[in-house]
PDB file of C-alpha atoms and ligand atoms in Angstrom:
ATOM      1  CA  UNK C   1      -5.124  13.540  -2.419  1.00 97.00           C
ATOM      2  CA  UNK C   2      -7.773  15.430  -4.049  1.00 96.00           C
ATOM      3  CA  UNK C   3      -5.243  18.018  -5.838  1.00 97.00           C
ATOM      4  CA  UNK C   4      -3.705  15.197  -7.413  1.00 98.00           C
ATOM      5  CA  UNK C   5      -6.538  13.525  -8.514  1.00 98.00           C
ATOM      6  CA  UNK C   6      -7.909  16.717 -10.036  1.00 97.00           C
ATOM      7  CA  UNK C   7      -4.865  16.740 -12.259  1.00 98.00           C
ATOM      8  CA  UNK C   8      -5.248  13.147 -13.480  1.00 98.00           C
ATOM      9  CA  UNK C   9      -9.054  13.791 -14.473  1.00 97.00           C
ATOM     10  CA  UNK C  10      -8.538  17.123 -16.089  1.00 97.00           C
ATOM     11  CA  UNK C  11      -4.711  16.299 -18.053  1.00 98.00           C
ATOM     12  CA  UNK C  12      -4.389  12.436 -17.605  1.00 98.00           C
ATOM     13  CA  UNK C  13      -4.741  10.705 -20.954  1.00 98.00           C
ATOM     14  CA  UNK C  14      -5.412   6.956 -21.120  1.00 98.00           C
ATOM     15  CA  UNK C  15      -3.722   4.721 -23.326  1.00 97.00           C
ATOM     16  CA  UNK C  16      -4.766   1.590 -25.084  1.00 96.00           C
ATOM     17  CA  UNK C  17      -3.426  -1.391 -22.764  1.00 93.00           C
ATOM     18  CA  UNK C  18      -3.978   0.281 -18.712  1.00 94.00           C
ATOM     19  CA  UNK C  19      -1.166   2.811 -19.624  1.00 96.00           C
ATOM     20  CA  UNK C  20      -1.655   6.561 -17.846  1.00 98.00           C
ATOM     21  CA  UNK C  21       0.093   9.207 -19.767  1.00 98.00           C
ATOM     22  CA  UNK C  22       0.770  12.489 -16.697  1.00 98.00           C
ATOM     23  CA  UNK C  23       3.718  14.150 -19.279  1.00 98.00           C
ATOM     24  CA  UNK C  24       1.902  17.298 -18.863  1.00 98.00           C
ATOM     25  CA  UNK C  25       2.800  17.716 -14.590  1.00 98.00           C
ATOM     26  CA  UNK C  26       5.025  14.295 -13.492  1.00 98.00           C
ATOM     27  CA  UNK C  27       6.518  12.314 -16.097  1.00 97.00           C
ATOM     28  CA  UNK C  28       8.072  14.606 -18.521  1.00 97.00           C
ATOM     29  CA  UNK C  29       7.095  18.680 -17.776  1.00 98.00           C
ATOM     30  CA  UNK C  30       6.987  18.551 -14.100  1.00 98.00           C
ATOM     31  CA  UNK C  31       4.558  20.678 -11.895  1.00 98.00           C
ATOM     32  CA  UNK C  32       7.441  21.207  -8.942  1.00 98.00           C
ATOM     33  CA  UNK C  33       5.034  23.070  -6.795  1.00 98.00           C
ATOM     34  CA  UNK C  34       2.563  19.469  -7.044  1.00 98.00           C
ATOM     35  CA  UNK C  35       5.520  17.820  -6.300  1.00 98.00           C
ATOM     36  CA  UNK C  36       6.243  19.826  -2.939  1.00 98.00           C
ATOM     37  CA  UNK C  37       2.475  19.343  -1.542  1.00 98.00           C
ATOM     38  CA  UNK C  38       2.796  15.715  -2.515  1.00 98.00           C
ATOM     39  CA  UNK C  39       5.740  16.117  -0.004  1.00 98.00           C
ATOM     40  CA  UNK C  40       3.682  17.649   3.111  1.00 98.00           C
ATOM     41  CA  UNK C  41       1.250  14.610   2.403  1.00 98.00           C
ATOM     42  CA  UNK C  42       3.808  12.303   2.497  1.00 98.00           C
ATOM     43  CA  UNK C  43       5.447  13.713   5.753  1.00 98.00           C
ATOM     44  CA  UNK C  44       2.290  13.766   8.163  1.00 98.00           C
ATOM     45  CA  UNK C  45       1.283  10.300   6.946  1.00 98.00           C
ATOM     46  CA  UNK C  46       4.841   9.176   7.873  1.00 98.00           C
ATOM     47  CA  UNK C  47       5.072  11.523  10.591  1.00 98.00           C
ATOM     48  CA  UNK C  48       5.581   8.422  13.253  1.00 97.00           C
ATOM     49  CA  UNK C  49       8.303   6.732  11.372  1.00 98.00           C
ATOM     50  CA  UNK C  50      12.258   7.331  11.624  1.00 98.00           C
ATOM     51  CA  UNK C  51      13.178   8.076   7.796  1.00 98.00           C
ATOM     52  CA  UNK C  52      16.655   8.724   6.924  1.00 98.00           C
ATOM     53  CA  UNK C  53      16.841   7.924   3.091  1.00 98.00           C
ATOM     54  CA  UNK C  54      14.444   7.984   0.293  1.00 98.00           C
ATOM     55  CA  UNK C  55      14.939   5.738  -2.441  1.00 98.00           C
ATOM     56  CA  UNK C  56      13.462   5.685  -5.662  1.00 98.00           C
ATOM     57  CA  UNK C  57      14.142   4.477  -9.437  1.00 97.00           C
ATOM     58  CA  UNK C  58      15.542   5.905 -12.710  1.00 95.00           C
ATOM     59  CA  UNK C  59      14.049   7.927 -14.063  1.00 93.00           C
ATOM     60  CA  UNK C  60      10.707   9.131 -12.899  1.00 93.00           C
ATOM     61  CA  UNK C  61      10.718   9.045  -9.386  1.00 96.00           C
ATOM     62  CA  UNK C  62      14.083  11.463  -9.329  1.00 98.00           C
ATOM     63  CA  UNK C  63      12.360  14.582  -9.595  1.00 98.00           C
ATOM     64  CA  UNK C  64       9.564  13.459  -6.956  1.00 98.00           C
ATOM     65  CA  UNK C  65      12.118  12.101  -4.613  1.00 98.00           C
ATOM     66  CA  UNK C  66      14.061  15.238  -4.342  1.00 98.00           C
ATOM     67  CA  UNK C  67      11.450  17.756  -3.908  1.00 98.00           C
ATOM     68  CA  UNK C  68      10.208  15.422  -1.282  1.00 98.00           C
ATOM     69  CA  UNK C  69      13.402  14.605   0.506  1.00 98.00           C
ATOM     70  CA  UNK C  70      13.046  18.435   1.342  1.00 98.00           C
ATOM     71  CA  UNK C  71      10.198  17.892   3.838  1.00 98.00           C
ATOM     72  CA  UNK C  72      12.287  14.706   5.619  1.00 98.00           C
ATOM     73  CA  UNK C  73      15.838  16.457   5.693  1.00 98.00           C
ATOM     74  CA  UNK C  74      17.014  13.183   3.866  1.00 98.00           C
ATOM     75  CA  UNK C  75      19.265  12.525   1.318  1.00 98.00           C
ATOM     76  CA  UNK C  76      18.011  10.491  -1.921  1.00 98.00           C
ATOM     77  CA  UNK C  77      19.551   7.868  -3.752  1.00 98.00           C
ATOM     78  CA  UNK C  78      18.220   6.722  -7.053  1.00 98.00           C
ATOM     79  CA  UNK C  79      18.598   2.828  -8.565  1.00 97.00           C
ATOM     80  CA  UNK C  80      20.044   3.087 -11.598  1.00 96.00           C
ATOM     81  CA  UNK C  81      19.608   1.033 -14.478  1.00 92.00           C
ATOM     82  CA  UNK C  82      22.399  -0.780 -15.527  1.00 88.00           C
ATOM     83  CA  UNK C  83      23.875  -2.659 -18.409  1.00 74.00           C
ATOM     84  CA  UNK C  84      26.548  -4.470 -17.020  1.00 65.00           C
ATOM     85  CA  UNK C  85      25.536  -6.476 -13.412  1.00 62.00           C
ATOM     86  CA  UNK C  86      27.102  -6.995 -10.367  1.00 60.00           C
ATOM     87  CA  UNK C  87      30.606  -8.154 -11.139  1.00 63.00           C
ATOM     88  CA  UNK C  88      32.887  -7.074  -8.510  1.00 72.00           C
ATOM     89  CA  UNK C  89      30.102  -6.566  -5.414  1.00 79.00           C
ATOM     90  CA  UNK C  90      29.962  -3.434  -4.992  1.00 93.00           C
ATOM     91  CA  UNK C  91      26.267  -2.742  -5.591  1.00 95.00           C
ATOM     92  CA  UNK C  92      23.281  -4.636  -4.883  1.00 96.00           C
ATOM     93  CA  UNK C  93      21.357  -5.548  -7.879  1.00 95.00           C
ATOM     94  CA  UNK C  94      17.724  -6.772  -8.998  1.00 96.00           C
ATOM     95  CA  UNK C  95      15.960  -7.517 -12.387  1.00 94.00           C
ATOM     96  CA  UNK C  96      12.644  -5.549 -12.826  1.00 94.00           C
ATOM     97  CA  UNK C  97      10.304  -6.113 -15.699  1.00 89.00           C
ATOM     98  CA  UNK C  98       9.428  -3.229 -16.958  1.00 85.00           C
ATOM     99  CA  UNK C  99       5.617  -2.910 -17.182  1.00 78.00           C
ATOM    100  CA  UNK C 100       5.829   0.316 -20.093  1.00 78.00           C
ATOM    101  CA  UNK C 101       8.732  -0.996 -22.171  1.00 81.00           C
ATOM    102  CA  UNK C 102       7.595  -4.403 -22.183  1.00 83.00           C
ATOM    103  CA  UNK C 103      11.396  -5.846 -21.145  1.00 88.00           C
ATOM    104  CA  UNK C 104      13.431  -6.557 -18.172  1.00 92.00           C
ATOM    105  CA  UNK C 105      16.390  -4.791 -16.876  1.00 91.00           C
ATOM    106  CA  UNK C 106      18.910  -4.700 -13.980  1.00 94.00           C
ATOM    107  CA  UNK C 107      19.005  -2.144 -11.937  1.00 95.00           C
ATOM    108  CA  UNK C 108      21.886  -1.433  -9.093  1.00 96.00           C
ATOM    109  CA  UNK C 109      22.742   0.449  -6.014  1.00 97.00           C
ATOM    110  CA  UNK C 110      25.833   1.240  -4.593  1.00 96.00           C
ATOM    111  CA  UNK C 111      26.373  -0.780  -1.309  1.00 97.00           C
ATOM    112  CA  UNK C 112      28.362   2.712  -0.430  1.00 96.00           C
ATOM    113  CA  UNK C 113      24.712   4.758  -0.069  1.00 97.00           C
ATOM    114  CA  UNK C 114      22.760   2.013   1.689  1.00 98.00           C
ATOM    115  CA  UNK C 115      23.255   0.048   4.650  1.00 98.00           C
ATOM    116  CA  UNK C 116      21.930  -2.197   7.444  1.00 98.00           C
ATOM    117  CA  UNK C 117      21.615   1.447   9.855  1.00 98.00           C
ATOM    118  CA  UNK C 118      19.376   2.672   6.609  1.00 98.00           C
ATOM    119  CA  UNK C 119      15.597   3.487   7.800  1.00 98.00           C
ATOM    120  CA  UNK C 120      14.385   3.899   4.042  1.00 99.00           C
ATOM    121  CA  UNK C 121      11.183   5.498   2.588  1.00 99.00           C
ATOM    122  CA  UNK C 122      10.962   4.401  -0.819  1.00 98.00           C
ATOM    123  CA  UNK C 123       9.222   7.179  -3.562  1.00 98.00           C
ATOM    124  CA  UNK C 124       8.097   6.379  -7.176  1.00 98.00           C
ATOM    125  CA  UNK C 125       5.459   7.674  -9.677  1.00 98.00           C
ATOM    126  CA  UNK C 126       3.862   4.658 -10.430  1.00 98.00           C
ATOM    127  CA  UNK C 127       2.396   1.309  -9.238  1.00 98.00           C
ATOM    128  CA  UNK C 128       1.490  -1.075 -11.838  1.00 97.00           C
ATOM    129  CA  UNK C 129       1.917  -4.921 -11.117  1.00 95.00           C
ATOM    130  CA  UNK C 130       4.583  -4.228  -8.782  1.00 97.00           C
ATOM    131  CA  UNK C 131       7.964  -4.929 -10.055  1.00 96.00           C
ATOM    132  CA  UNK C 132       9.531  -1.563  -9.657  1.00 96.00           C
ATOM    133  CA  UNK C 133       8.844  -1.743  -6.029  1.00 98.00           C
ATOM    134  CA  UNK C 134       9.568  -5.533  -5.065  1.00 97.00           C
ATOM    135  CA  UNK C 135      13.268  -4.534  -7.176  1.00 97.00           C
ATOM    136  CA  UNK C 136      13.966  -2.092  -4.676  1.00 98.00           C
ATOM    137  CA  UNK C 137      12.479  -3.892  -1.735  1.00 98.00           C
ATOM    138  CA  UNK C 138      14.864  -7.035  -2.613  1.00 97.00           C
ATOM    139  CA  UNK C 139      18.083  -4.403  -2.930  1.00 98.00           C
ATOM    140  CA  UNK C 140      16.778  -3.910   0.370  1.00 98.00           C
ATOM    141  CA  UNK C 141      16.733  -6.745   2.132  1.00 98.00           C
ATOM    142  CA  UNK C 142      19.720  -7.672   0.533  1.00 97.00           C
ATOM    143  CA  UNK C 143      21.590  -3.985   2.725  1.00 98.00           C
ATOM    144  CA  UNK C 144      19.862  -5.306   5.799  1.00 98.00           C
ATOM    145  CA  UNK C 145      18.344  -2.087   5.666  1.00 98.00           C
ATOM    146  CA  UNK C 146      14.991  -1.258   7.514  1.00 98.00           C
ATOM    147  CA  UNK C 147      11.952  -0.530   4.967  1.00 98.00           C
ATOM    148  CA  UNK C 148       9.507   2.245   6.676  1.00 98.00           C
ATOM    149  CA  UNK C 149       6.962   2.776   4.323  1.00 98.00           C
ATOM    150  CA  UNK C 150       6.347   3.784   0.297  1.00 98.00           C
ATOM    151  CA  UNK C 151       5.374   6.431  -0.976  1.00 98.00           C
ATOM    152  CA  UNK C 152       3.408   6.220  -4.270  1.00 98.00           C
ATOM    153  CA  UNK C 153       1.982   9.078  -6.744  1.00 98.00           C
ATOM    154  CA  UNK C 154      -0.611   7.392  -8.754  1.00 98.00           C
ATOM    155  CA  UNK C 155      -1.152   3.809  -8.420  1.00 98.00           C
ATOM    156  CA  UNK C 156      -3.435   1.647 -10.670  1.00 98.00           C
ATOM    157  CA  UNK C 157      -5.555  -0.284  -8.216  1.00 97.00           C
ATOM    158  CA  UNK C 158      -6.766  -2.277 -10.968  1.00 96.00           C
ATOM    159  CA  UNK C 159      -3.305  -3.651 -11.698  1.00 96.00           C
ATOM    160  CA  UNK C 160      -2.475  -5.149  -8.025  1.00 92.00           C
ATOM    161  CA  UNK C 161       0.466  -4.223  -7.081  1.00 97.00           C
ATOM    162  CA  UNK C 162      -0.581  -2.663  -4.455  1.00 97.00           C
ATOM    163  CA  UNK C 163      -2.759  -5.859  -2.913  1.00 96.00           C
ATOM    164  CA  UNK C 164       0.427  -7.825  -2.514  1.00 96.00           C
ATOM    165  CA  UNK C 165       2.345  -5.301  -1.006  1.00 97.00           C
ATOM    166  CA  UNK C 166       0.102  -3.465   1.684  1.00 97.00           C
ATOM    167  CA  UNK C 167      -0.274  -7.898   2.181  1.00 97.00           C
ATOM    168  CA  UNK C 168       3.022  -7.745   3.575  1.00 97.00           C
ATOM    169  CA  UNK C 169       2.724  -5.671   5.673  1.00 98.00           C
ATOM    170  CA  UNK C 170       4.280  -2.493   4.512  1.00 98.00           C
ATOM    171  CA  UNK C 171       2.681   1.038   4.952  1.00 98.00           C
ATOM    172  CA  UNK C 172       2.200   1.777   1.423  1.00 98.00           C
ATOM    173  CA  UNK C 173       0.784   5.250   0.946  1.00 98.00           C
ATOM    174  CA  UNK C 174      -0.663   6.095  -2.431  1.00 98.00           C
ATOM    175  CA  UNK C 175      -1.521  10.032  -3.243  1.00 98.00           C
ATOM    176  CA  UNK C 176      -3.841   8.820  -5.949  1.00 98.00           C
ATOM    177  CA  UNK C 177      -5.266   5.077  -6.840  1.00 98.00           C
ATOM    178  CA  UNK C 178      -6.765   4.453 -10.112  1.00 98.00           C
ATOM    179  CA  UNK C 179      -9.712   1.825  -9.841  1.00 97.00           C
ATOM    180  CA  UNK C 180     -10.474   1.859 -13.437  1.00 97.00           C
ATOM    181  CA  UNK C 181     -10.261   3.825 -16.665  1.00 97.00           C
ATOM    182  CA  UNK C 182     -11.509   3.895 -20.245  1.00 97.00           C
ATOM    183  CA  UNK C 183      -9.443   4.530 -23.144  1.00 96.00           C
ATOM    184  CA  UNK C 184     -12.385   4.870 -25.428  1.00 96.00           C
ATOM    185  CA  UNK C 185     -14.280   7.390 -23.471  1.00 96.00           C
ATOM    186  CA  UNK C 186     -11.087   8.698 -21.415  1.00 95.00           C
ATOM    187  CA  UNK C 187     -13.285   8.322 -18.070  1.00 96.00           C
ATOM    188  CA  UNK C 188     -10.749   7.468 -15.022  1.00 97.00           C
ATOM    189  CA  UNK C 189     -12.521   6.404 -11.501  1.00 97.00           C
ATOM    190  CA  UNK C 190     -10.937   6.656  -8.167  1.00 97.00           C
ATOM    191  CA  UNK C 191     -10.936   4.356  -5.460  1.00 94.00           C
ATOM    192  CA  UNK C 192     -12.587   6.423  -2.768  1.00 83.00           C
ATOM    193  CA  UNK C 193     -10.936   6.353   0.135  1.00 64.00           C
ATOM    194  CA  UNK C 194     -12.818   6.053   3.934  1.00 47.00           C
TER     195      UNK C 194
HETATM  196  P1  LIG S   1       5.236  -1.882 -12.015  1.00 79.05           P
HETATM  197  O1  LIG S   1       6.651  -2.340 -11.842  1.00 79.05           O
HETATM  198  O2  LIG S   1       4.558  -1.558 -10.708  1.00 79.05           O
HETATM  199  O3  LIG S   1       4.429  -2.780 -12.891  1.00 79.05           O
HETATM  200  O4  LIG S   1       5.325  -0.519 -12.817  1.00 79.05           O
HETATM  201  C1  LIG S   1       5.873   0.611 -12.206  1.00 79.05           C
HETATM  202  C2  LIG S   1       6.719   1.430 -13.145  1.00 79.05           C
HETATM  203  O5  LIG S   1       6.236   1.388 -14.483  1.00 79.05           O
HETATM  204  C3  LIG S   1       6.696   2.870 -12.706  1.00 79.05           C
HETATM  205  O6  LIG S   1       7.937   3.196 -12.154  1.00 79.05           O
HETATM  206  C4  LIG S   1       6.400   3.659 -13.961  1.00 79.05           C
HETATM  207  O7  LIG S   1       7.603   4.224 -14.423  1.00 79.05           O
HETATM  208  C5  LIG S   1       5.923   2.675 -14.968  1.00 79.05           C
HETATM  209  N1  LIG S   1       4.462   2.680 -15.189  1.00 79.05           N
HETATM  210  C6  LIG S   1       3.609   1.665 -14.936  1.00 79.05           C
HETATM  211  N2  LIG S   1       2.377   1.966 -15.336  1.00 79.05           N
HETATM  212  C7  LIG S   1       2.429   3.205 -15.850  1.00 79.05           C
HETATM  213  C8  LIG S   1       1.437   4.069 -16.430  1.00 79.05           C
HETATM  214  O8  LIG S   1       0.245   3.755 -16.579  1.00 79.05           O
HETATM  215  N3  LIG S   1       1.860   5.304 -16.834  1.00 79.05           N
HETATM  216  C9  LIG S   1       3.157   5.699 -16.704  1.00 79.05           C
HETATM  217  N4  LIG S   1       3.455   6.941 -17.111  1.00 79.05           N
HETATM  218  N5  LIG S   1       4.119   4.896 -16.169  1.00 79.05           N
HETATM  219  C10 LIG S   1       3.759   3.667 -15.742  1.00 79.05           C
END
């Protein structure tokens, strides 16, 4: 998505270690307008599929979600992370390592806002190695719920994430992939797509 991609290049700044730092329009101010054409995209390249829940991940991928969720008519329901697990089993849980932070953590989802008649389109603002997403895809399988595709802002193609999961099978749709960057020179390459 070339709007996107214009924003990374002109107010993307790349940190040592393959970090991305968007605070200026997704990840701390938030360009809402960005976020609703990011929407559009998303709904004619899922335009075939039955969606009738987004899910997505504290905290990033809240704001996206919901300004997306617009252009499906779909309710959103975020994973939250949790310090206590599941005791009483009442939420489906999964432990994600955290690619920025460095840690793991458990995150949870009530078994009350997804089911096995759940046709899910997952949304988040990253793809890194993975983890976020194959959390949420375990919570998941876990509902019996059907997974129709994910939705990605900016994922780093360099990182992989992405390889194993389009390997399963999934329609993973990424606005923006990273193939490489520089934190010296602050040059960022896209994967161009055919
Ligand atoms: P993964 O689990 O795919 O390794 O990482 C995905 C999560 O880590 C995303 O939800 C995002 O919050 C965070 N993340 C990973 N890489 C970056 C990055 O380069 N920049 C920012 N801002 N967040 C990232």
């Amino acid at each position: 998505m070339k709007l996107l991609e214009e924003r990374i290049r002109n107010e993307g700044v790349v940190k040592p270690g393959g970090v991305l730092k968007v605070d200026s329009f997704l990840n701390h101010q938030m360009d809402v307008a960005l976020f609703d054409a990011m929407g559009e995209e998303w709904k004619r390249l899922f335009s075939d599929k039955y969606i009738n829940k987004i899910l997505t991940i504290e905290t990033s991928g809240i704001g996206i979600a919901c300004i997306v969720a617009r252009h499906f008519g779909v309710p959103v329901v975020f994973a939250k992370k949790a310090k206590s697990i599941n005791i009483d089993g009442e939420v489906y849980d999964a432990k994600i390592h955290s690619f920025t932070h460095g840690r793991v953590y458990d995150v949870i989802v009530s078994k009350k806002y997804i089911g096995s008649e759940d046709h899910v389109l997952i949304i988040d603002d990253f793809l890194a190695n993975g983890c976020a997403l194959e959390g949420l895809l375990s919570i998941l399988k876990e509902a019996g719920a059907t997974v129709e595709g994910i939705g990605i802002a900016i994922e780093k193609g360099f990182q992989h994430g992405g390889d194993r999961i389009r390997a399963t099978g999934i329609q993973l749709e990424s606005l923006a992939i990273v193939e490489s960057m520089n934190d010296q020179t602050g040059e960022i390459h896209f994967r161009q797509e055919s």
